[in-house]
Coordinates of C-alpha atoms and ligand atoms in Angstrom, one line a residue:
X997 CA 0.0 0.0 0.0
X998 CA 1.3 3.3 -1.0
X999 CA 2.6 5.8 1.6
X1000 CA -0.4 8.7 0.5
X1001 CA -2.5 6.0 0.2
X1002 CA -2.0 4.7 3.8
X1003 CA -2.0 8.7 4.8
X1004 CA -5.3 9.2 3.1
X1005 CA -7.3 6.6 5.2
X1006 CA -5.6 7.8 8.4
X1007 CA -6.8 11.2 7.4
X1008 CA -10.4 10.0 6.5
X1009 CA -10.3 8.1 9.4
X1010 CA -9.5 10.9 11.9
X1011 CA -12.7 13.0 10.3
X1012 CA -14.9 10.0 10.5
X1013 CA -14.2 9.7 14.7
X1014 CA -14.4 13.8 14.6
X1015 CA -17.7 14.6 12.5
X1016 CA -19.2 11.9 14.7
X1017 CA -18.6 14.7 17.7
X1018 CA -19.1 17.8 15.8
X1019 CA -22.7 16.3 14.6
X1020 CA -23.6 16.8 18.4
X1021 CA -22.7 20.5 18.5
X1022 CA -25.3 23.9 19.3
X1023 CA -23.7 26.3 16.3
X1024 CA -25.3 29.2 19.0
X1025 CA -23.1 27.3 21.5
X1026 CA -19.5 27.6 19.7
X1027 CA -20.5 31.2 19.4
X1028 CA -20.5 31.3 23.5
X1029 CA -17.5 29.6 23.5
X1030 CA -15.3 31.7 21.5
X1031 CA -16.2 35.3 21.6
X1032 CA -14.0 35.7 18.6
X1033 CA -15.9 32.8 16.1
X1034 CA -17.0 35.5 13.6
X1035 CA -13.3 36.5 13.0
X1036 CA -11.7 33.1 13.7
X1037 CA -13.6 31.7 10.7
X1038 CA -13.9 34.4 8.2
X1039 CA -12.1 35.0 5.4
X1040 CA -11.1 38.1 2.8
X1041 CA -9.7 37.6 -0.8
X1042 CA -9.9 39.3 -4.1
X1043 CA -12.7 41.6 -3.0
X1044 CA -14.8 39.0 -1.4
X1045 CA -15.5 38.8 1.9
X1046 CA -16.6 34.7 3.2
X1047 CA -18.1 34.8 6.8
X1048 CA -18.2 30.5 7.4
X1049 CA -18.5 30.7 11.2
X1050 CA -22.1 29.6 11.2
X1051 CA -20.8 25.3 10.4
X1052 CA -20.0 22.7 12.2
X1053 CA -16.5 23.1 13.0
X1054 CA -13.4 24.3 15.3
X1055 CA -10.1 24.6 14.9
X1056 CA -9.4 21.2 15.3
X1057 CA -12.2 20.4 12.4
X1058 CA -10.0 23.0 10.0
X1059 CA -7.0 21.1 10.7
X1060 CA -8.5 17.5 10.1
X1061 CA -10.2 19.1 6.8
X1062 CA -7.0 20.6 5.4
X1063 CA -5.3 17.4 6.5
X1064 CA -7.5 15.5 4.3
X1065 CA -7.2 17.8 1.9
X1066 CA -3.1 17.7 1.9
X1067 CA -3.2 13.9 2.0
X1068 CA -5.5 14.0 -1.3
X1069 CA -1.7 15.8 -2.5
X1070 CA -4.8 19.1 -3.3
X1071 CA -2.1 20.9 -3.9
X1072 CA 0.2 19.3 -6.5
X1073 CA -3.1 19.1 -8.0
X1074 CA -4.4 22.0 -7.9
X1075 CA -0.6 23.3 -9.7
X1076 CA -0.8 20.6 -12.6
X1077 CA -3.8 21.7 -13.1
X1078 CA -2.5 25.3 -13.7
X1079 CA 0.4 24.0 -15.6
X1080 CA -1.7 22.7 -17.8
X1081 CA -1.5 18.5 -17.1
X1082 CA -3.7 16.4 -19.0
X1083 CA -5.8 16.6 -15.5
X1084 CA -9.2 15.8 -17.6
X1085 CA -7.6 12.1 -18.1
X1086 CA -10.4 10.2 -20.0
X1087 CA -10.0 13.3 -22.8
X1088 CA -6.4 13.3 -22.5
X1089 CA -6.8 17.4 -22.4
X1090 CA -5.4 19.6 -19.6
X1091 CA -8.0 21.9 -18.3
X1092 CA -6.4 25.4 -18.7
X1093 CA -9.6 28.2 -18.0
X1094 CA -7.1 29.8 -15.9
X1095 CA -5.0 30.9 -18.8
X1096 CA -7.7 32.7 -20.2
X1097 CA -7.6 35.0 -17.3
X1098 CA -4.0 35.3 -16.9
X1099 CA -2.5 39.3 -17.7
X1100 CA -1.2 39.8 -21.0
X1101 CA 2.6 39.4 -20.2
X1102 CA 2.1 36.0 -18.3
X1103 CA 3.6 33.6 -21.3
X1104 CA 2.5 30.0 -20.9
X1105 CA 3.8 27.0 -23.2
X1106 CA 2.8 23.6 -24.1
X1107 CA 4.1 21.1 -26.1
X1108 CA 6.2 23.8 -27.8
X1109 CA 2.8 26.0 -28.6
X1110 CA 2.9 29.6 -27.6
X1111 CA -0.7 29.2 -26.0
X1112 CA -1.3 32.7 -24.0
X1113 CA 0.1 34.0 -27.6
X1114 CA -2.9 33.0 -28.9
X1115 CA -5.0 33.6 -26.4
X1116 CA -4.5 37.3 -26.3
X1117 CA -4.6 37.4 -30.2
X1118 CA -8.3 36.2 -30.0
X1119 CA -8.5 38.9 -27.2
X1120 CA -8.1 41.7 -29.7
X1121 CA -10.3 40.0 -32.0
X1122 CA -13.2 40.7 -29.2
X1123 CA -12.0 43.8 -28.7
X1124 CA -12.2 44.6 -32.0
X1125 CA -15.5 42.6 -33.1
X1126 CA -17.1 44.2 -29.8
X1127 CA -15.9 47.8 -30.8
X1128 CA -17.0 47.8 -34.1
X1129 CA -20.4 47.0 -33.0
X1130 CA -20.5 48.9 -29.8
X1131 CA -19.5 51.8 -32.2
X1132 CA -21.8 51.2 -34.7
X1133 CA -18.9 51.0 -37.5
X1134 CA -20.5 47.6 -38.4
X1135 CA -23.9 47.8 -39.6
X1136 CA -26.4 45.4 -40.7
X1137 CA -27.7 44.9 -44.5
X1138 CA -30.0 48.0 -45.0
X1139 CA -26.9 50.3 -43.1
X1140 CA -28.6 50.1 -39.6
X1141 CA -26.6 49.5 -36.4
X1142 CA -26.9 46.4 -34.8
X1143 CA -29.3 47.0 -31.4
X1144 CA -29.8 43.1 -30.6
X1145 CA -27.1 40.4 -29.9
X1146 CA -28.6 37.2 -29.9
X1147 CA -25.8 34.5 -28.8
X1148 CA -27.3 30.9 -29.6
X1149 CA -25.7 28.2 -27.6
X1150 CA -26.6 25.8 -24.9
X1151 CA -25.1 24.2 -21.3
X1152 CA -21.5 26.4 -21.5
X1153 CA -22.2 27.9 -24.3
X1154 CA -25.1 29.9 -23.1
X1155 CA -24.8 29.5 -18.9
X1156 CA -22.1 31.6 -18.4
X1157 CA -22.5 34.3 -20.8
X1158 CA -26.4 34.6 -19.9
X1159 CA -25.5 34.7 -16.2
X1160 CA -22.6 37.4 -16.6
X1161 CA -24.8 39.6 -19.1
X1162 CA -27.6 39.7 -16.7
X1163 CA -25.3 40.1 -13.3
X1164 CA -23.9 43.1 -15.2
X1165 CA -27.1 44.8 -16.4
X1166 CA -26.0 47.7 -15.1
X1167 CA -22.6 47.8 -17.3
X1168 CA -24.7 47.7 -20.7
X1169 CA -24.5 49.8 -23.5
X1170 CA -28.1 51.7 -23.6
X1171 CA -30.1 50.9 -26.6
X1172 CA -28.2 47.8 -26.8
X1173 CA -29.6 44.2 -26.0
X1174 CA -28.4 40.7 -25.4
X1175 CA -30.4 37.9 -26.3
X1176 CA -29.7 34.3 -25.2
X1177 CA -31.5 31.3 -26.9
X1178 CA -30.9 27.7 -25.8
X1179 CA -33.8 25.3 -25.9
X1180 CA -34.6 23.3 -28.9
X1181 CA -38.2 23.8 -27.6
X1182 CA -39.5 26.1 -31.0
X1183 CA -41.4 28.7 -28.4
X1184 CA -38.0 29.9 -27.0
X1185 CA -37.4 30.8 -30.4
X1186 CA -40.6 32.6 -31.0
X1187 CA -39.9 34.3 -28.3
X1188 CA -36.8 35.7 -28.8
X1189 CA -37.3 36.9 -32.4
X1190 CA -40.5 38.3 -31.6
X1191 CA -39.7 41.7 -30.9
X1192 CA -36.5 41.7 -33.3
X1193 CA -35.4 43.5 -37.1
X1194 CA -33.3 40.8 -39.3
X1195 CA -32.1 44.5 -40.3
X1196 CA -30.5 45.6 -36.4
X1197 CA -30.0 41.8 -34.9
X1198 CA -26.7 39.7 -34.8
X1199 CA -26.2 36.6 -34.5
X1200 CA -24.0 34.5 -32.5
X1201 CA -24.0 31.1 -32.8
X1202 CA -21.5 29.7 -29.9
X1203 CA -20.5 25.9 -29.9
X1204 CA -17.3 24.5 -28.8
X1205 CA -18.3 21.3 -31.1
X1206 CA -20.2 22.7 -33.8
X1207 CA -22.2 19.6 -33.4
X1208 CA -24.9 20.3 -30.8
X1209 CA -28.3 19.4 -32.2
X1210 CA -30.2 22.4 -30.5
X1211 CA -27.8 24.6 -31.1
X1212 CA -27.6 24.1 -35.0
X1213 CA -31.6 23.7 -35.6
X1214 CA -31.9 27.3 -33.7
X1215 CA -29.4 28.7 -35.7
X1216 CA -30.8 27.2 -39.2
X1217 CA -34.2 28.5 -37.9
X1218 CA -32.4 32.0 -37.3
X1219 CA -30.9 31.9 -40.5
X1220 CA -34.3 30.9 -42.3
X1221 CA -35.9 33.8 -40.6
X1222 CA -33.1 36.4 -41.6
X1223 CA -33.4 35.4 -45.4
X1224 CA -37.1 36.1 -44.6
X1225 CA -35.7 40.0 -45.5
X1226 CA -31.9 39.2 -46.2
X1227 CA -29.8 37.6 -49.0
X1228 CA -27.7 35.3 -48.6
X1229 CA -24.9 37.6 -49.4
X1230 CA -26.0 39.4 -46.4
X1231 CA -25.7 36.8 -44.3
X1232 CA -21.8 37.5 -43.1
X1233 CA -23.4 41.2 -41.8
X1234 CA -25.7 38.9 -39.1
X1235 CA -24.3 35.8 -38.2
X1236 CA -20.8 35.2 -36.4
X1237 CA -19.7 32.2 -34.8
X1238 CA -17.6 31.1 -31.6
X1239 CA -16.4 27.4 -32.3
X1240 CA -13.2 24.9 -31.8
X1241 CA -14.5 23.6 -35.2
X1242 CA -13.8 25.7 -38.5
X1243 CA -14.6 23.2 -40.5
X1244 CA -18.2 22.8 -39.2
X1245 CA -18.6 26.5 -39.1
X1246 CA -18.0 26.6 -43.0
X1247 CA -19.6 24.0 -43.7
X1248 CA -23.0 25.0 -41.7
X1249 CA -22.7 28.3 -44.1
X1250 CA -20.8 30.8 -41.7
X1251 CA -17.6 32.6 -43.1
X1252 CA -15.0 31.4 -40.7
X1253 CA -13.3 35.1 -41.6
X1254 CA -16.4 35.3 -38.7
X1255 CA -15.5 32.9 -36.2
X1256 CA -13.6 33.2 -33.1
X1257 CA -11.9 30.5 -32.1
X1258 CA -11.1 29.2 -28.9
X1259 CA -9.5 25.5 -27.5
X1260 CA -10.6 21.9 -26.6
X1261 CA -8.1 22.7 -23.6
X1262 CA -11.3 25.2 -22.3
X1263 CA -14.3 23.1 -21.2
X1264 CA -17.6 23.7 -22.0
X1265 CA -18.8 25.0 -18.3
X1266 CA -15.4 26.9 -18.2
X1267 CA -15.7 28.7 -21.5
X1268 CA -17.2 32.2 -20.7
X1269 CA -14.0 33.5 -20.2
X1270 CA -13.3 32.8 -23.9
X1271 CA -14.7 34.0 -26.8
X1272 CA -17.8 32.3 -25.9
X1273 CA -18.1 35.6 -23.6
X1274 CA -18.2 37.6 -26.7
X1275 CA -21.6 38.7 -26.0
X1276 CA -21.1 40.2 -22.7
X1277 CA -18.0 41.7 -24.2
X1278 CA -20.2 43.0 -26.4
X1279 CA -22.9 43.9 -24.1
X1280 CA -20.5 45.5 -21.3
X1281 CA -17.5 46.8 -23.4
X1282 CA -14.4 45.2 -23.6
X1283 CA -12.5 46.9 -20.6
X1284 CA -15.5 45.5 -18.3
X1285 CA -14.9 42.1 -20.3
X1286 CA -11.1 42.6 -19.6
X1287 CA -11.6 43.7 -15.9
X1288 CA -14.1 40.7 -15.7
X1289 CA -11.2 38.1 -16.5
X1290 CA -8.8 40.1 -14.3
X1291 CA -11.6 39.7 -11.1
X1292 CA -11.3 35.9 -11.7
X1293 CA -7.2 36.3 -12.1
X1294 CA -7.1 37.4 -8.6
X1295 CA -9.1 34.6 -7.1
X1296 CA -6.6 31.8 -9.2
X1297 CA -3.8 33.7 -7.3
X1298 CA -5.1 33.9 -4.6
X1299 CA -6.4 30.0 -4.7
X1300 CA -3.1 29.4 -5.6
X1301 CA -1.2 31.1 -3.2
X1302 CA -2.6 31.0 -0.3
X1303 CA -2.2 28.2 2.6
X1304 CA -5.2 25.8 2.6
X1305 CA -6.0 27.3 6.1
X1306 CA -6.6 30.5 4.5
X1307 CA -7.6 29.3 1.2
X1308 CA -11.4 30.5 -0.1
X1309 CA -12.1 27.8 -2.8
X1310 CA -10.5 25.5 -0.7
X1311 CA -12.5 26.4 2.5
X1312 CA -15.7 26.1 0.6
X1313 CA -14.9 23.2 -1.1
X1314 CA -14.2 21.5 1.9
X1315 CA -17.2 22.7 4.4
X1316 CA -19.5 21.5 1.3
X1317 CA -17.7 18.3 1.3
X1318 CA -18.1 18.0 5.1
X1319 CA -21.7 18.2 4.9
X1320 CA -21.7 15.9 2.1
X1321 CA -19.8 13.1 3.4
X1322 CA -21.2 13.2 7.4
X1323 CA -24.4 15.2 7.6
X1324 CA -26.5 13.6 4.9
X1325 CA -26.9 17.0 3.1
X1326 CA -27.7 16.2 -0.8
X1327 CA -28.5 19.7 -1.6
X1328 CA -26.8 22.7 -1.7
X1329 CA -28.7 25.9 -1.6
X1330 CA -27.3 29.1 -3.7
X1331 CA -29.1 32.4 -2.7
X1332 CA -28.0 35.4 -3.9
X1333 CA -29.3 38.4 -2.6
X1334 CA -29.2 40.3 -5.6
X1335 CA -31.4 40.6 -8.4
X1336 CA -29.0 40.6 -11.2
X1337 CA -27.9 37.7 -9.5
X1338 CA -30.9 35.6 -10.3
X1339 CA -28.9 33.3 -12.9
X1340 CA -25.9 32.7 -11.0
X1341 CA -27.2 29.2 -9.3
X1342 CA -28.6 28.1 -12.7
X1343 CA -24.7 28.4 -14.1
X1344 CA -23.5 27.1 -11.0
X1345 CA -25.6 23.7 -11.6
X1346 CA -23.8 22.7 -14.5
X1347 CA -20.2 24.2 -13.6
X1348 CA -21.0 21.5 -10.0
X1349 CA -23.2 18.9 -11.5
X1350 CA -21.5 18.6 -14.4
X1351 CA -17.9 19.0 -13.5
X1352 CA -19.0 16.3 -10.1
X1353 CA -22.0 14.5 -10.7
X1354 CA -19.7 11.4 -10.7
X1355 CA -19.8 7.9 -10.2
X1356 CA -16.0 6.2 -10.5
X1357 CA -12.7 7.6 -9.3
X1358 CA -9.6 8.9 -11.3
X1359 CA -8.7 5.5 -11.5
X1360 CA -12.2 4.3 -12.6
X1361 CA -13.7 2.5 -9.7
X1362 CA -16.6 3.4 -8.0
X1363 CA -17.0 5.7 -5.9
X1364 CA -17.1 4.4 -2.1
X1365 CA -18.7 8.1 -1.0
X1366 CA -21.6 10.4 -2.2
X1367 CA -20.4 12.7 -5.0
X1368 CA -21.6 15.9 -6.1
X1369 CA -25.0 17.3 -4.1
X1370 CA -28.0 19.1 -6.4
X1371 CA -27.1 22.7 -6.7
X1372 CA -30.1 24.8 -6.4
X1373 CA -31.6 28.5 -5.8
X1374 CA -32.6 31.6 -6.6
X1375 CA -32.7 35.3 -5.5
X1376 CA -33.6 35.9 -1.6
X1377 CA -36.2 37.7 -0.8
X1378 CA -37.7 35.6 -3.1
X1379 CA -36.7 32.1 -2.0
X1380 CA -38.0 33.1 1.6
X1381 CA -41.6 33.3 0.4
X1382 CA -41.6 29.9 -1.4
X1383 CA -39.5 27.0 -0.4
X1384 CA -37.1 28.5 2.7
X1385 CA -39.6 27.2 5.1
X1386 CA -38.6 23.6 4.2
X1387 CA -34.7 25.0 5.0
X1388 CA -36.3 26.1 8.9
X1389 CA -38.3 23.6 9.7
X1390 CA -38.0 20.3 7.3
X1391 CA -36.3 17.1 7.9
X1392 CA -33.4 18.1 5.8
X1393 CA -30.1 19.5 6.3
X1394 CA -29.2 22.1 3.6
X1395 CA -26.5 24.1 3.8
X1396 CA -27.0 27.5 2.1
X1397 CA -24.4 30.0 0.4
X1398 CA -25.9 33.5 1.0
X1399 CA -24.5 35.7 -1.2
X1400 CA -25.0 39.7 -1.7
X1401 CA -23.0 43.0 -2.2
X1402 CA -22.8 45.9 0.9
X1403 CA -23.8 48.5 -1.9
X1404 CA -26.1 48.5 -4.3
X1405 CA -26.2 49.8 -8.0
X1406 CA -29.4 52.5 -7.5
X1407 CA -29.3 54.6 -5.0
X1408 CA -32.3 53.5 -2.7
X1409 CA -31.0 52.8 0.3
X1410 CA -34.2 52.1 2.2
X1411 CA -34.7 48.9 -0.3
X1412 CA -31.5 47.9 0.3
X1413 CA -31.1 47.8 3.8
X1414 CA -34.5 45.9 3.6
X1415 CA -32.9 43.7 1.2
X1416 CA -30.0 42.8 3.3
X1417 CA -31.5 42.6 6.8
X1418 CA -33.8 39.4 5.3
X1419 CA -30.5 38.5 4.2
X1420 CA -28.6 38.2 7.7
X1421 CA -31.8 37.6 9.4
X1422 CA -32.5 34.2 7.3
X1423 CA -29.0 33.1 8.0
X1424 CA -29.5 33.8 11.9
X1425 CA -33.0 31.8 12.1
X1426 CA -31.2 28.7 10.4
X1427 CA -28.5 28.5 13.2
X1428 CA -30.3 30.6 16.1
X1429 CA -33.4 28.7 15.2
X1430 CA -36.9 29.4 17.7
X1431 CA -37.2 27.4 21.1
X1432 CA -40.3 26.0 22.6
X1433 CA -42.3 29.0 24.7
X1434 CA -43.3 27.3 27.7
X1435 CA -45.2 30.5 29.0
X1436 CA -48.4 29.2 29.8
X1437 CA -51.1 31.2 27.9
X1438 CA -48.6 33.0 26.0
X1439 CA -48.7 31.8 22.2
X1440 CA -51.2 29.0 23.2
X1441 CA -50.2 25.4 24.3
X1442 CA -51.4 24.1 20.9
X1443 CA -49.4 26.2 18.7
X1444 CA -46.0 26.1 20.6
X1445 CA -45.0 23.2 19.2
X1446 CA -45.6 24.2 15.3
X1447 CA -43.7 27.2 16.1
X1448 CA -40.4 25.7 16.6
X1449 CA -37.1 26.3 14.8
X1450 CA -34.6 24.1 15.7
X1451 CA -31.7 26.1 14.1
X1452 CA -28.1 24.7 14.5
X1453 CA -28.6 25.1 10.5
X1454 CA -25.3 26.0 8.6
X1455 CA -24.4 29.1 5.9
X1456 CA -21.8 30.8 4.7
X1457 CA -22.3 34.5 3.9
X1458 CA -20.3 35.9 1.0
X1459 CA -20.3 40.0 0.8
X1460 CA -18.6 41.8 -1.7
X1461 CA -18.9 45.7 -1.8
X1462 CA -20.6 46.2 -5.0
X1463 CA -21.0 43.8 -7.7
X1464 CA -19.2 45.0 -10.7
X1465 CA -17.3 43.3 -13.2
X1466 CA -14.1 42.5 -11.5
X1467 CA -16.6 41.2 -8.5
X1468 CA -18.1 38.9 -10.7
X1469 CA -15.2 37.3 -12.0
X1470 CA -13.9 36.7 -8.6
X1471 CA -17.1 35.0 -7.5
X1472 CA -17.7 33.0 -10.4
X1473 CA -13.7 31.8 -9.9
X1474 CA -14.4 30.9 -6.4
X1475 CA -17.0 28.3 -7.4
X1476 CA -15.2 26.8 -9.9
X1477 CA -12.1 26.5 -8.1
X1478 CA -14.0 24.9 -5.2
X1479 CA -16.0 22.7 -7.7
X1480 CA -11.9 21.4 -8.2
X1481 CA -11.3 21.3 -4.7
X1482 CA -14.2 19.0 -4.3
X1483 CA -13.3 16.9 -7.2
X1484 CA -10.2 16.4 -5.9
X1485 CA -11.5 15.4 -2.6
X1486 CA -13.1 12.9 -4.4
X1487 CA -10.8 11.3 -6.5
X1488 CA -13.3 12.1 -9.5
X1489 CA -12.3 13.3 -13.2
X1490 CA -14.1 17.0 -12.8
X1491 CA -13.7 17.6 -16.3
X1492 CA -15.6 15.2 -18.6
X1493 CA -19.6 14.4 -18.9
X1494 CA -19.5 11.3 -20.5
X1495 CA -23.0 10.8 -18.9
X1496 CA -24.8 13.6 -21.2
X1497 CA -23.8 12.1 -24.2
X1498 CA -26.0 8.7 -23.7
X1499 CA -29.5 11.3 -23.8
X1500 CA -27.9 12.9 -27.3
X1501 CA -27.2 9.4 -28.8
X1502 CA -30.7 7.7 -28.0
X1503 CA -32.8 11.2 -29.2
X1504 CA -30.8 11.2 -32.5
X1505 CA -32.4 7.2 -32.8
X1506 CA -36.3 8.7 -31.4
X1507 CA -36.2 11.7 -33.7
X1508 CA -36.4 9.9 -37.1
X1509 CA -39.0 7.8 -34.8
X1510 CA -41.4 10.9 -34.6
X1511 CA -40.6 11.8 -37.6
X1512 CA -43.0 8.8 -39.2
X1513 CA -39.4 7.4 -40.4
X1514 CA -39.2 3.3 -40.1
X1515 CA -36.6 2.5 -37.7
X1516 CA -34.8 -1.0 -35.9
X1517 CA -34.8 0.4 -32.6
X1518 CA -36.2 -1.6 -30.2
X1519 CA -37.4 0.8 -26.5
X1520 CA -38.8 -0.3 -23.3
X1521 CA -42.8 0.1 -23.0
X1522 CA -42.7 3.4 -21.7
X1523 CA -40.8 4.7 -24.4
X1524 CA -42.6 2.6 -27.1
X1525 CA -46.2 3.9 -26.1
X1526 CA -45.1 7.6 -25.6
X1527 CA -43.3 6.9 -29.5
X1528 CA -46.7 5.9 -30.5
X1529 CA -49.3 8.1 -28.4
X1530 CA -47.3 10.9 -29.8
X1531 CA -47.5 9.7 -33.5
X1532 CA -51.2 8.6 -33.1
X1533 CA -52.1 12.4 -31.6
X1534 CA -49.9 14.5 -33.3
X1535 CA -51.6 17.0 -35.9
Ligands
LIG34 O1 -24.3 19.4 -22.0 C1 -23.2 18.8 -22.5 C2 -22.3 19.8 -23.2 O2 -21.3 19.0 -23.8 C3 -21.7 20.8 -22.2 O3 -20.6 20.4 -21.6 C4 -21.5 21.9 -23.1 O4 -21.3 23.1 -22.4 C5 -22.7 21.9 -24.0 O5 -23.0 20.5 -24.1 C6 -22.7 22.6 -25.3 O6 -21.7 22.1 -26.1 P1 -21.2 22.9 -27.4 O7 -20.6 24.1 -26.9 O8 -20.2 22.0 -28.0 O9 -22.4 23.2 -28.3

């Protein structure tokens, strides 16, 4: 047995005796005990602050954790993973976001290719592209400036860019709108294009593989509807793509004179800090795009420079794992407490379900320990008038991730105090919880009960000062750094997603099905009769 190995299960088995103590502890009750809790477990870095006082832990919890975490050699991993190691190992492809974000006179090699060469040269293509649109240089067929950027992608290649153009609503040109069309579903469609001029919209179409079925049927269906008024000759004027694959880009009909390119060393979930983001760089302006990536440069530094004690994604990665592994959590709440916020959970689910939601190791044996939880949320005050009561008093243990910025982008402060007092006062009734009244007479004997909390629930709160750009990128780095951190925890491959492929392969065999098309596929019963309700009813 190997020496990490045999330090790994010492490790594990240290945690195991300990988490079987810490489930017994009053959260209120470490307060009392350490007067100084709130700074002992808080944490500052790249413009966020992280407040993780409210868990389950002590000192001696933090030093088991990192232990762990050092015995699962987190470290050496996290570097090859910045020094671009094949560390997605079933793809043989290193996984190299980080690069993306690194400043212009960082130079990074591999395998003798100049690669932050080339990223910066498709840098100052999206500066350019952006500017020329921003500044209405480039107009569309009838010499009208472009007022709607529709970027047409799914999972990656819609998540991220939809999230960051929304979280920066504020940061948007005026008179100029971004448009984000995934689903396959025909009514998302209609919807977008609604209210839109084949004359004043661009297109976008944003793929890493140039093969994604919904992707490519929305963008034929933009394309029919722009030669509704357009030429063909005027299709180069409306429709630019973002791609690894030239060669599907041509042959779908765009000019690859329009396409940015960008790596199969960038994965999917990982790609808005390429020139999949070229919508928000359009949206925002490229120095908001630039100070976007520089937001998420100082969170790898820091990530990577900092001790593991001290470490955010590490931290996080590790109190989410905690839960995970010895409090029976399975969810993981996300609640920002910001509007413009509202689609960061939604990008989180596939950046840690897609990256984690894994069943074998590195080594590709099964797992011996729950992997990834659900990811879930949405905007607080929201979420406290629909499903938080289930966080207060339901059988569950979910650990939430508040999340909100000190200031605010208007300049009512009334609704933002509001805003963030239901913020700090959710996070207080999950640990501070509501005891039994035993008052005789006072609330009633028969209600008493109903009304308890139990608290001892655990949160982390995340402040930044405003949300702006370089905010942004730091929080979104955080999450997928601790995604990693979690991964590694678990000896899983964070970087493929073998298991979405299965649902693509058997709808390419039911499609020709629905179609009226003969076919040899055999189906279970379920599938079979829903095949044939749907043909029988179909108009
Ligand atoms: O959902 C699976 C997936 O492969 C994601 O990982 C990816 O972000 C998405 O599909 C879109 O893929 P593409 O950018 O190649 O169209």
């Amino acid at each position: 047995m190997s020496d990490s190995h045999t330090k790994n299960t010492a490790a594990l088995a240290a945690l195991t005796d300990h988490a079987a103590l810490a489930r017994a502890w009053q959260l209120p009750a470490l307060f009392a005990e350490d007067k100084k809790r709130f700074h002992h477990f808080s944490l500052e870095a790249a413009g966020l602050f992280l407040d993780y006082s409210k868990n389950h832990i002590d000192a001696t919890t933090v030093s088991l954790l990192t232990g762990f975490a050092r015995s699962c050699s987190l470290e050496q991993r996290r570097d090859a993973m910045f020094q671009g190691a094949p560390v997605n190992a079933t793809e043989q492809r290193p996984a190299l976001h980080t690069l993306l974000r690194a400043p212009a006179e960082l130079r990074f090699e591999l395998n003798g290719e100049v690669l932050s060469n080339e990223v910066q040269q498709v840098l100052q293509r999206i500066d350019q592209l952006s500017q020329r649109i921003r500044s209405g240089e480039w107009l569309g067929f009838t010499g009208k400036v472009i007022t709607d950027v529709v970027n047409i992608g799914i999972g990656g290649s819609d998540l991220g860019p939809a999230m960051a153009c929304a979280a920066l609503r504020p940061f948007i040109k005026p008179g100029l709108r971004a448009h984000f069309l995934s689903n396959v579903d025909g009514h998302a469609i209609d919807a977008v294009l609604t209210n839109l001029s084949p004359e004043t919209t661009l297109f976008i179409v944003a793929s890493k593989s140039f093969t994604t079925q919904e992707t490519l049927i929305n963008a034929r269906v933009a394309r029919e509807w722009f030669l509704t008024k357009g030429k063909t000759a005027d299709l180069a004027k409306h429709f630019v793509a973002v791609s690894t694959n030239a060669k599907a880009v041509a042959e779908f009909g765009i000019d690859t004179a329009n396409m940015l390119p960008f790596w199969d060393w960038v994965g999917g979930r990982y790609s808005v800090w390429s020139a999949i983001g070229l919508s928000v760089a359009i949206a925002v302006g490229m120095d908001n795009f630039r100070a976007f990536l520089a937001g998420a440069h100082a969170m790898d530094k820091h990530f990577q420079e900092s001790p593991l004690e001290q470490n955010m994604p590490v931290m996080l990665g590790l109190l989410g794992w905690w839960y995970r592994q010895y409090f029976g959590s399975s969810s993981h709440l996300i609640a920002p407490y910001h509007e413009d916020l509202r689609l960061f959970p939604v990008h989180l689910q596939q950046v840690d379900m897609e990256s984690n939601g894994k069943r074998v190791t590195n080594a590709g044996i099964p797992v011996t320990s729950p992997t990834a939880p659900v990811i879930w949320g949405s905007t607080g005050t929201n979420g406290q008038h629909a499903y938080f009561q289930m966080l207060h008093q339901g059988t569950d243990l979910v650990p939430v991730d508040f999340i909100a910025a000190i200031n605010p982008s208007h300049d009512r402060a009334n609704q933002q105090h509001t805003l963030l007092a239901n913020c700090f006062a959710q996070a207080e009734a999950l640990m501070v919880g509501h005891q039994k009244d035993e008052r005789a007479g006072h609330e009633g004997e028969a209600l008493a009960e109903f009304r308890v909390l139990p608290g001892n629930r655990p949160s982390n709160t995340l402040l930044m000062d405003k949300l702006t750009p370089t905010t942004l990128g730091a929080l979104l780095a955080l999450y997928e750094h601790k995604t990693f951190v979690q991964g590694v925890l678990w000896d899983i491959n964070s970087f493929d997603q073998w298991g979405v492929e299965r649902g693509k392969t058997l709808a390419a065999r039911i499609l020709p099905e629905l179609e009226g098309k003969s076919s040899t596929h055999t189906h279970d019963g379920s599938t079979a009769g829903l095949i044939a309700r749907t043909l029988q009813k179909k108009h």
